Short mmCIF file of C-alpha atoms in Angstrom, two decimals:
data_model
loop_
_atom_site.label_atom_id
_atom_site.label_comp_id
_atom_site.label_asym_id
_atom_site.label_seq_id
_atom_site.Cartn_x
_atom_site.Cartn_y
_atom_site.Cartn_z
CA MET Z 17 0.00 0.00 0.00
CA LYS Z 18 2.85 2.39 0.87
CA LYS Z 19 4.51 1.59 -2.46
CA ILE Z 20 1.32 2.44 -4.33
CA LEU Z 21 0.95 5.77 -2.46
CA LEU Z 22 4.58 6.68 -3.14
CA THR Z 23 4.14 5.87 -6.82
CA VAL Z 24 1.03 8.07 -7.01
CA VAL Z 25 2.81 10.97 -5.30
CA VAL Z 26 5.80 10.72 -7.64
CA PHE Z 27 3.50 10.48 -10.66
CA CYS Z 28 1.54 13.58 -9.62
CA ALA Z 29 4.77 15.50 -9.01
CA CYS Z 30 5.98 14.59 -12.49
CA LEU Z 31 2.70 15.74 -14.01
CA LEU Z 32 2.96 19.09 -12.21
CA CYS Z 33 6.56 19.48 -13.36
CA LEU Z 34 5.62 18.75 -16.98
CA ALA Z 35 2.69 21.17 -16.78
CA ALA Z 36 4.97 23.91 -15.49
CA GLN Z 37 7.46 23.25 -18.27
CA SER Z 38 4.79 23.30 -20.96
CA ALA Z 39 3.07 26.46 -19.66
CA PRO Z 40 3.36 29.17 -22.33
CA LEU Z 41 5.50 32.22 -21.63
CA THR Z 42 3.57 35.40 -20.90
CA ALA Z 43 4.56 39.02 -20.41
CA ARG Z 44 3.64 38.72 -16.73
CA SER Z 45 5.70 35.56 -16.12
CA ILE Z 46 8.75 37.11 -17.81
CA ALA Z 47 8.31 40.36 -15.86
CA ASN Z 48 8.04 38.41 -12.61
CA GLU Z 49 11.24 36.48 -13.33
CA ALA Z 50 13.01 39.69 -14.35
CA ALA Z 51 12.12 41.21 -10.98
CA LYS Z 52 14.10 38.45 -9.24
CA LYS Z 53 17.39 39.45 -10.88
CA GLU Z 54 20.05 41.08 -8.73
CA THR Z 55 20.50 44.21 -10.85
CA ALA Z 56 18.28 46.30 -13.09
CA GLU Z 57 20.62 45.67 -16.01
CA GLU Z 58 20.18 41.91 -15.56
CA SER Z 59 16.39 42.41 -15.51
CA VAL Z 60 16.53 44.31 -18.80
CA ALA Z 61 18.78 41.68 -20.39
CA TYR Z 62 16.44 38.88 -19.25
CA ILE Z 63 13.40 40.58 -20.76
CA GLN Z 64 15.22 41.26 -24.03
CA SER Z 65 16.35 37.64 -24.30
CA ASN Z 66 12.77 36.40 -23.91
CA LEU Z 67 10.91 38.91 -26.08
CA GLU Z 68 11.26 36.89 -29.28
CA LYS Z 69 10.01 33.76 -27.52
CA LEU Z 70 6.56 35.27 -27.17
CA THR Z 71 4.21 34.19 -29.93
CA ASP Z 72 1.11 36.11 -28.85
CA SER Z 73 1.11 39.67 -30.22
CA ALA Z 74 -0.68 41.15 -27.21
CA GLU Z 75 1.83 39.57 -24.82
CA LYS Z 76 4.77 40.87 -26.86
CA ARG Z 77 3.24 44.35 -27.02
CA SER Z 78 2.77 44.41 -23.24
CA LEU Z 79 6.31 43.24 -22.60
CA TYR Z 80 7.80 45.86 -24.92
CA ALA Z 81 5.83 48.53 -23.04
CA PHE Z 82 7.01 47.15 -19.69
CA LEU Z 83 10.61 47.07 -20.93
CA GLY Z 84 10.32 50.68 -22.07
CA SER Z 85 9.14 51.83 -18.65
CA LEU Z 86 12.05 50.02 -16.96
CA GLN Z 87 14.60 51.48 -19.38
CA GLU Z 88 13.16 54.96 -18.89
CA GLN Z 89 13.45 54.66 -15.11
CA LEU Z 90 17.11 53.73 -15.58
CA GLY Z 91 17.67 56.81 -17.72
CA ASN Z 92 18.28 54.75 -20.88
CA PHE Z 93 16.06 57.06 -22.92
CA ASN Z 94 17.10 55.95 -26.41
CA ASP Z 95 16.44 52.29 -25.59
CA ALA Z 96 13.16 53.20 -23.88
CA ARG Z 97 12.06 55.20 -26.93
CA ASP Z 98 12.70 52.20 -29.21
CA SER Z 99 10.82 49.83 -26.89
CA TYR Z 100 7.79 52.11 -26.65
CA ALA Z 101 7.78 52.57 -30.43
CA ALA Z 102 8.00 48.80 -30.96
CA ALA Z 103 5.04 48.28 -28.64
CA ALA Z 104 2.99 50.96 -30.40
CA ALA Z 105 3.67 49.33 -33.77
CA ILE Z 106 2.11 46.01 -32.74
CA ALA Z 107 -1.58 45.86 -33.63
CA ALA Z 108 -2.96 44.04 -30.61
CA GLY Z 109 -4.95 44.65 -27.46
CA ASP Z 110 -3.85 44.70 -23.84
CA THR Z 111 -3.20 41.63 -21.74
CA ALA Z 112 -5.31 41.24 -18.64
CA ASP Z 113 -2.52 41.13 -16.04
CA MET Z 114 -0.20 43.89 -17.34
CA PRO Z 115 -0.53 47.70 -17.28
CA ARG Z 116 -2.85 48.84 -20.05
CA LYS Z 117 -1.75 51.48 -22.54
CA SER Z 118 -3.22 52.60 -25.83
CA SER Z 119 -1.00 52.87 -28.89
CA GLU Z 120 -1.41 56.64 -28.69
CA GLN Z 121 -0.08 56.66 -25.14
CA LEU Z 122 2.88 54.52 -26.21
CA VAL Z 123 3.70 56.95 -29.03
CA LEU Z 124 3.68 59.81 -26.52
CA ASP Z 125 5.99 57.78 -24.27
CA ALA Z 126 8.39 57.49 -27.21
CA VAL Z 127 8.11 61.26 -27.77
CA ARG Z 128 8.90 61.99 -24.12
CA CYS Z 129 12.01 59.78 -24.24
CA SER Z 130 13.18 61.46 -27.44
CA LEU Z 131 12.81 64.85 -25.78
CA SER Z 132 14.69 63.62 -22.72
CA THR Z 133 17.79 63.26 -24.91
CA GLY Z 134 17.19 66.55 -26.71
CA ASP Z 135 16.24 64.74 -29.94
CA SER Z 136 13.48 67.06 -31.11
CA ALA Z 137 13.62 65.77 -34.71
CA THR Z 138 12.59 62.24 -33.69
CA ALA Z 139 10.02 63.64 -31.28
CA ASP Z 140 8.49 65.69 -34.08
CA SER Z 141 8.32 62.67 -36.38
CA TYR Z 142 6.30 60.77 -33.79
CA LEU Z 143 4.09 63.77 -33.05
CA ASN Z 144 3.29 64.13 -36.76
CA SER Z 145 2.13 60.52 -37.04
CA ALA Z 146 -1.43 59.24 -36.78
CA VAL Z 147 -1.48 60.26 -33.09
CA ARG Z 148 -2.29 63.80 -34.28
CA ASN Z 149 -5.80 62.59 -35.15
CA SER Z 150 -6.57 61.32 -31.65
CA LYS Z 151 -10.08 62.02 -30.34
CA ASP Z 152 -8.87 61.73 -26.75
CA SER Z 153 -8.70 65.17 -25.09
CA THR Z 154 -5.92 64.07 -22.71
CA ILE Z 155 -3.81 62.77 -25.60
CA GLN Z 156 -4.33 66.08 -27.41
CA ALA Z 157 -3.20 68.01 -24.33
CA TYR Z 158 0.02 66.01 -24.21
CA ILE Z 159 0.55 66.48 -27.96
CA LYS Z 160 0.39 70.26 -27.54
CA LEU Z 161 2.69 70.21 -24.52
CA TYR Z 162 5.27 67.91 -26.13
CA ALA Z 163 5.20 69.94 -29.36
CA LEU Z 164 6.03 73.04 -27.32
CA TRP Z 165 8.74 71.16 -25.42
CA SER Z 166 10.18 70.14 -28.77
CA SER Z 167 10.33 73.77 -29.86
CA LEU Z 168 12.12 74.60 -26.61
CA CYS Z 169 14.80 72.05 -27.49
CA LYS Z 170 15.67 74.10 -30.58
CA ILE Z 171 16.06 77.43 -28.75
CA GLU Z 172 19.61 78.70 -28.34
CA LYS Z 173 19.06 82.26 -27.10
CA THR Z 174 17.26 83.42 -23.99
CA GLU Z 175 15.36 86.12 -25.91
CA ASP Z 176 13.74 83.42 -28.05
CA LEU Z 177 11.87 82.15 -24.98
CA ALA Z 178 9.33 84.98 -25.14
CA GLU Z 179 6.89 83.26 -27.51
CA PRO Z 180 7.00 79.83 -25.80
CA VAL Z 181 6.41 81.51 -22.43
CA VAL Z 182 3.31 83.23 -23.82
CA MET Z 183 2.06 79.87 -25.11
CA LEU Z 184 2.75 78.16 -21.79
CA LYS Z 185 0.85 80.86 -19.90
CA ALA Z 186 -2.10 80.36 -22.25
CA TYR Z 187 -1.96 76.59 -21.70
CA ALA Z 188 -1.92 77.09 -17.93
CA ALA Z 189 -5.27 78.89 -18.17
CA LEU Z 190 -7.00 76.49 -20.59
CA PRO Z 191 -9.40 73.90 -19.09
CA SER Z 192 -8.59 71.59 -22.02
CA MET Z 193 -4.94 71.48 -20.85
CA ARG Z 194 -5.79 70.58 -17.26
CA ALA Z 195 -4.30 67.08 -17.68
CA VAL Z 196 -0.82 68.55 -18.19
CA ASN Z 197 -1.17 71.61 -15.96
CA GLN Z 198 1.51 70.44 -13.51
CA SER Z 199 4.04 70.03 -16.33
CA VAL Z 200 3.14 73.41 -17.81
CA LEU Z 201 3.60 75.15 -14.45
CA LEU Z 202 6.89 73.37 -13.81
CA THR Z 203 8.19 74.40 -17.23
CA LEU Z 204 7.18 78.02 -16.62
CA TRP Z 205 8.90 78.03 -13.23
CA TYR Z 206 12.03 76.40 -14.61
CA ILE Z 207 12.61 78.71 -17.58
CA THR Z 208 11.44 81.98 -15.99
CA GLY Z 209 12.50 81.55 -12.37
CA ASP Z 210 9.15 83.03 -11.31
CA ASP Z 211 8.20 81.55 -7.94
CA SER Z 212 4.51 82.30 -8.49
CA TYR Z 213 4.33 79.17 -10.66
CA ALA Z 214 5.95 77.14 -7.86
CA ASP Z 215 3.38 78.56 -5.43
CA THR Z 216 0.54 77.50 -7.74
CA LEU Z 217 1.98 73.99 -7.99
CA LYS Z 218 2.20 73.68 -4.20
CA LYS Z 219 -1.34 74.94 -3.78
CA GLU Z 220 -3.12 72.99 -6.53
CA PHE Z 221 -0.92 69.87 -6.83
CA PRO Z 222 0.73 69.39 -3.41
CA SER Z 223 1.50 65.68 -3.91
CA SER Z 224 2.76 65.84 -7.49
CA PRO Z 225 6.37 65.05 -8.54
CA GLU Z 226 6.48 68.53 -10.09
CA THR Z 227 5.85 70.07 -6.67
CA GLY Z 228 8.55 67.81 -5.26
CA ILE Z 229 11.01 69.34 -7.73
CA VAL Z 230 10.24 72.94 -6.78
CA THR Z 231 10.43 72.13 -3.07
CA GLY Z 232 13.69 70.23 -3.51
CA THR Z 233 12.40 66.85 -2.28
CA VAL Z 234 12.63 65.28 -5.74
CA GLN Z 235 15.67 65.34 -8.02
CA MET Z 236 15.09 66.30 -11.67
CA LEU Z 237 16.42 63.72 -14.13
CA PRO Z 238 19.76 64.74 -15.68
CA ALA Z 239 18.36 64.87 -19.21
CA PRO Z 240 19.65 67.33 -21.83
CA PHE Z 241 16.13 68.65 -22.36
CA TRP Z 242 16.10 70.27 -18.92
CA TYR Z 243 19.76 70.94 -18.31
CA PHE Z 244 20.50 72.82 -21.54
CA LEU Z 245 17.37 74.94 -22.00
CA PRO Z 246 17.93 78.71 -22.10
CA ARG Z 247 16.46 80.25 -18.96
CA GLN Z 248 15.34 83.78 -18.22
CA ALA Z 249 16.28 83.40 -14.55
CA GLU Z 250 17.60 80.73 -12.22
CA ALA Z 251 14.83 78.65 -10.63
CA GLN Z 252 15.95 77.59 -7.15
CA PRO Z 253 14.26 74.69 -5.32
CA GLU Z 254 13.07 75.53 -1.82
CA ILE Z 255 15.12 73.67 0.79
CA ALA Z 256 13.91 74.29 4.32
CA ASP Z 257 16.58 74.48 7.05
CA GLU Z 258 14.70 71.98 9.21
CA ASN Z 259 15.23 69.33 6.51
CA ILE Z 260 19.00 69.49 7.06
CA SER Z 261 20.04 66.69 9.40
CA ASP Z 262 22.93 66.88 11.86
CA GLU Z 263 24.30 63.84 10.01
CA SER Z 264 25.27 66.17 7.16
CA ASP Z 265 28.09 67.51 9.36
CA SER Z 266 30.14 64.51 8.21
CA ALA Z 267 30.31 66.09 4.75
CA SER Z 268 32.22 69.31 5.27
CA VAL Z 269 32.80 71.88 2.53
CA VAL Z 270 36.48 72.34 1.68
CA PRO Z 271 38.39 75.03 -0.23
CA ALA Z 272 37.97 75.21 -3.99
CA GLY Z 273 40.00 72.75 -6.02
CA THR Z 274 40.49 70.27 -3.15
CA VAL Z 275 38.68 67.12 -2.09
CA SER Z 276 37.47 66.51 1.45
CA THR Z 277 39.29 63.77 3.32
CA GLY Z 278 37.80 60.87 5.23
CA THR Z 279 35.25 59.35 2.85
CA ALA Z 280 36.99 60.35 -0.36
CA SER Z 281 39.28 57.88 -2.12
CA ASP Z 282 43.00 58.64 -1.99
CA SER Z 283 43.43 57.70 -5.65
CA PRO Z 284 42.92 60.61 -8.08
CA LYS Z 285 41.82 58.13 -10.74
CA SER Z 286 39.01 56.53 -8.72
CA LYS Z 287 35.54 56.74 -10.15
CA LYS Z 288 33.09 58.99 -8.36
CA LEU Z 289 29.38 59.60 -8.83
CA GLN Z 290 28.20 63.22 -8.89
CA MET Z 291 24.83 63.39 -7.18
CA GLY Z 292 24.18 67.12 -7.54
CA LEU Z 293 25.72 70.52 -8.18
CA PHE Z 294 24.44 73.56 -6.27
CA ARG Z 295 25.09 77.26 -5.86
CA GLU Z 296 23.76 77.22 -2.31
CA LYS Z 297 25.50 75.21 0.42
CA ALA Z 298 22.17 74.56 2.16
CA ASN Z 299 20.88 72.72 -0.91
CA ALA Z 300 24.00 70.55 -1.04
CA ASP Z 301 23.73 69.82 2.70
CA SER Z 302 20.10 68.84 2.29
CA LEU Z 303 20.93 66.29 -0.44
CA VAL Z 304 23.76 64.93 1.72
CA SER Z 305 21.29 64.50 4.59
CA VAL Z 306 18.88 62.53 2.40
CA LEU Z 307 21.67 60.31 1.04
CA VAL Z 308 23.02 59.63 4.54
CA SER Z 309 19.52 58.67 5.72
CA LYS Z 310 19.45 56.06 2.94
CA GLY Z 311 22.74 54.53 4.06
CA PHE Z 312 25.15 56.19 1.60
CA LYS Z 313 28.37 58.08 2.38
CA PRO Z 314 28.37 61.31 0.38
CA TYR Z 315 30.72 64.24 0.75
CA ILE Z 316 30.99 67.71 -0.72
CA THR Z 317 33.66 69.29 -2.88
CA THR Z 318 33.68 72.81 -4.27
CA GLU Z 319 34.54 74.20 -7.66
CA THR Z 320 35.02 77.86 -8.57
CA ARG Z 321 34.31 78.70 -12.19
CA ALA Z 322 35.99 81.40 -14.27
CA SER Z 323 32.96 83.59 -13.62
CA GLY Z 324 33.85 83.58 -9.92
CA THR Z 325 30.79 81.50 -8.93
CA THR Z 326 31.52 78.71 -6.46
CA TYR Z 327 29.52 75.50 -6.80
CA TYR Z 328 29.00 72.86 -4.12
CA ILE Z 329 29.20 69.34 -5.58
CA VAL Z 330 27.76 66.31 -3.78
CA VAL Z 331 29.84 63.21 -4.58
CA ILE Z 332 29.87 59.51 -3.68
CA ASP Z 333 32.86 57.20 -4.25
CA GLU Z 334 32.01 54.13 -6.31
CA ASN Z 335 33.78 51.54 -4.21
CA ASP Z 336 32.10 48.60 -5.94
CA LYS Z 337 29.97 47.90 -9.01
CA SER Z 338 26.76 47.64 -7.00
CA MET Z 339 26.82 51.32 -5.96
CA GLU Z 340 25.08 52.58 -9.12
CA ASP Z 341 22.31 49.96 -8.82
CA ASN Z 342 21.85 50.75 -5.13
CA LEU Z 343 21.50 54.46 -5.87
CA ARG Z 344 19.00 53.87 -8.69
CA THR Z 345 16.98 51.51 -6.50
CA ALA Z 346 16.87 54.22 -3.82
CA GLY Z 347 15.56 56.68 -6.43
CA PHE Z 348 18.68 58.81 -7.01
CA GLU Z 349 20.10 60.04 -10.31
CA PHE Z 350 23.79 60.74 -10.88
CA CYS Z 351 26.54 61.07 -13.44
CA PRO Z 352 29.99 59.43 -13.24
CA VAL Z 353 33.13 61.58 -12.90
CA PHE Z 354 36.79 60.60 -12.62
#
């Protein structure tokens, strides 16, 4: 009797194993496996290696869209653009257990990633596609905003901002542009330096990422679109003194042209990660405080430009290859320096 029971158990286990092996791949199963990888790069590579194994168009479309969102979060905007565009090109519906996005939304995602790299020509090509004929009022609002952002990418002189600013002010007052009002206000604040737009953001959209940027609690992505736009005045995030922790004392500011000792590497060739560059010491101290609270060991160096302006630079030594992944996982953006 025991032999019969053991045989039945083994047989059932084999059946379950065979069923698992024969189960078709889905976007959700691939995404779940990707989430188990140790690094974000490994997750991306796993998804890419399994994309062509999907035979169902809807599953492939969903996985391309998911891949695009992951690549965008990592700051790989060109790859994200291509993934979003690939998803939009597949004529299929949404899968039940993955985020749902229309083809029009995916095209706009591709536009946003193009703009993030300053590639206004590619952004314009997507904007001039069939998405222009959308009947969705929200899609149309984003089309108008992104078209204006694209024009901003082409501006080289501060005086040429006058017309876009007029357009942005008009958009801020239009009910039909309500869906993108936060982005419009943030853009106005960023290129004009007028704090009234920051005040409106805090009042009307207190929990939005855009408000986080103007209050200094959220870091703006280091994308060419934002960092190289002409600006009529410098927009300064608001960093309250009470947000500066005593822990930031470990990152002292040192004379220009030198590196603080203690946490900094002794080797001049060691790789460092620049977390932020500020004109105000309080802003640098605030970022240091946040980084310390997350378990990192930042420090501050200073640099005096030819103009005489001194900048406070928040830096972290990259002591091992996992540092970049740890920072991204914690929600921080950075650029490598040597």
